mmCIF file of C-alpha atoms in Angstrom:
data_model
loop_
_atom_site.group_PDB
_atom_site.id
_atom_site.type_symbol
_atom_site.label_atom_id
_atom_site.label_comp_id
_atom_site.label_asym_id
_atom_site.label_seq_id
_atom_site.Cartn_x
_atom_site.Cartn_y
_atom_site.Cartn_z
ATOM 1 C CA UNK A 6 78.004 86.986 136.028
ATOM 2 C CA UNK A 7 74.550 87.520 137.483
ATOM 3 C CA UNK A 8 74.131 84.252 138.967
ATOM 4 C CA UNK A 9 77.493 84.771 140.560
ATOM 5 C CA UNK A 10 76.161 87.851 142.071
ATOM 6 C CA UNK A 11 73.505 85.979 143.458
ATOM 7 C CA UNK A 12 75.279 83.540 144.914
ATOM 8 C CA UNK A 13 77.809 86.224 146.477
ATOM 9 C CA UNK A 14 74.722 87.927 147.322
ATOM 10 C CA UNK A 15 73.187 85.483 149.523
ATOM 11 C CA UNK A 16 76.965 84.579 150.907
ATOM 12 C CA UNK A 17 76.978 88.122 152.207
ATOM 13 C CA UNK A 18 73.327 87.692 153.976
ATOM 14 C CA UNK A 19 74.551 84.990 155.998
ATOM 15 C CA UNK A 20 77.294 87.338 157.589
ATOM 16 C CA UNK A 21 76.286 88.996 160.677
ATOM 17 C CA UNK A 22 79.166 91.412 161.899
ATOM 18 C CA UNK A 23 79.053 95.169 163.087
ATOM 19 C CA UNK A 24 81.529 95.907 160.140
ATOM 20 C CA UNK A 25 79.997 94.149 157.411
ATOM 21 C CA UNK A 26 76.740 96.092 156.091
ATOM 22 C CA UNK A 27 73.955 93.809 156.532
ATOM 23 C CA UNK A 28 72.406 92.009 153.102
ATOM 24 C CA UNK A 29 68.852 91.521 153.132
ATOM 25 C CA UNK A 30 67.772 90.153 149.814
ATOM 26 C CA UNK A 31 69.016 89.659 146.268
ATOM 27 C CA UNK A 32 66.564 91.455 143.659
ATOM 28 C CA UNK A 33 66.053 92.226 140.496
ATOM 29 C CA UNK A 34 64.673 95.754 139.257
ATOM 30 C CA UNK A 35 64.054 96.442 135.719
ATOM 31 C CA UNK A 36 66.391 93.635 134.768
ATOM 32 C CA UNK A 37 69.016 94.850 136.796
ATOM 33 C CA UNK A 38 70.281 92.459 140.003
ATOM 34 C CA UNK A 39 70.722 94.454 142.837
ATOM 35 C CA UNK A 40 71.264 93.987 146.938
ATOM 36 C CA UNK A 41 69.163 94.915 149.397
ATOM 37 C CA UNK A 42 71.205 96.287 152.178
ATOM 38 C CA UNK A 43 70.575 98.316 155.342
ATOM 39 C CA UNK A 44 70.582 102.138 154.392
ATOM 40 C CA UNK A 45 73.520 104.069 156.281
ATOM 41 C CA UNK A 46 73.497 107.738 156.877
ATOM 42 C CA UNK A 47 76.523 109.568 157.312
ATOM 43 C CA UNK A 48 79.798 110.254 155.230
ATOM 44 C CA UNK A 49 81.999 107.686 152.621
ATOM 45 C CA UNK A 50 85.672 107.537 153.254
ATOM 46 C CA UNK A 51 86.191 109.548 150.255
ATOM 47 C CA UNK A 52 84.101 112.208 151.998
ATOM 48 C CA UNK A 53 85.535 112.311 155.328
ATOM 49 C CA UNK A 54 89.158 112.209 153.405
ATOM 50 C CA UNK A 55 88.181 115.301 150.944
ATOM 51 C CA UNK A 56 86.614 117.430 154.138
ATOM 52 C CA UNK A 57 89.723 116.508 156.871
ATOM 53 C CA UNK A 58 92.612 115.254 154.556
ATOM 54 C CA UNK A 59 94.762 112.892 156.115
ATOM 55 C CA UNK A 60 93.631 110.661 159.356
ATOM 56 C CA UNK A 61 95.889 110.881 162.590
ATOM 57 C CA UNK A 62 98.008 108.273 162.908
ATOM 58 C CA UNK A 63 96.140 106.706 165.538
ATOM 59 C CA UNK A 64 92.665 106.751 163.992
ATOM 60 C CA UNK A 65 93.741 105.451 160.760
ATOM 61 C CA UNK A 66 95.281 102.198 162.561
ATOM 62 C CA UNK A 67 91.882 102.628 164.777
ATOM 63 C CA UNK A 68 89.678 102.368 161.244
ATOM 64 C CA UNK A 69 92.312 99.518 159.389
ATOM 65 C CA UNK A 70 92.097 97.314 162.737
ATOM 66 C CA UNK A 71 88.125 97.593 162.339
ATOM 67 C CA UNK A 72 88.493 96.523 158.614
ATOM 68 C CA UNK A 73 90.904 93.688 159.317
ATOM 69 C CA UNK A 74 88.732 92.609 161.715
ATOM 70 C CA UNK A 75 85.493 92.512 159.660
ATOM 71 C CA UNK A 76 87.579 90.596 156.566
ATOM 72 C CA UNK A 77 88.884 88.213 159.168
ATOM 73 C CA UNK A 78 85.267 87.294 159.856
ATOM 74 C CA UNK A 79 84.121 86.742 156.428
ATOM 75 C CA UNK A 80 87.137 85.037 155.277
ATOM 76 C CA UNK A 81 86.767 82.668 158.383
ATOM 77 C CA UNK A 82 82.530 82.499 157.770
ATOM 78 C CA UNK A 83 83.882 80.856 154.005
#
């Protein structure tokens, strides 16, 4: 399991997309693997969904067009 998240680790790094967080190294601390990833500020889905409840129509398809997009790119990047 922890080679495989290596390896899915260093997959990640290779992807370079503005809806993919980027992946700078694959580490281990105190025995534990972990990612190194850029550090973003601001509020989780689950946040934004607690504070405002349900998204407009329109932004929701606005936010699930940016997703699609960003798994389209991995999936075609292998």
């Amino acid at each position: 399991a922890v080679e495989r998240f290596r390896r899915e680790g260093r997959t990640a790094a290779a992807l370079q997309h503005p809806g993919i967080v980027s992946v700078h190294d694959v580490a281990t601390v105190d025995g534990t693997p972990v990612l190194v990833q850029d550090f973003l500020d601001g509020k989780s889905l689950r946040d934004c969904l607690a504070a405002e409840g349900k998204f407009a129509p329109r932004d929701a398809a606005a936010l699930a067009a940016q997703v699609a997009d960003a798994l389209d790119y991995a999936h075609r990047a292998g």
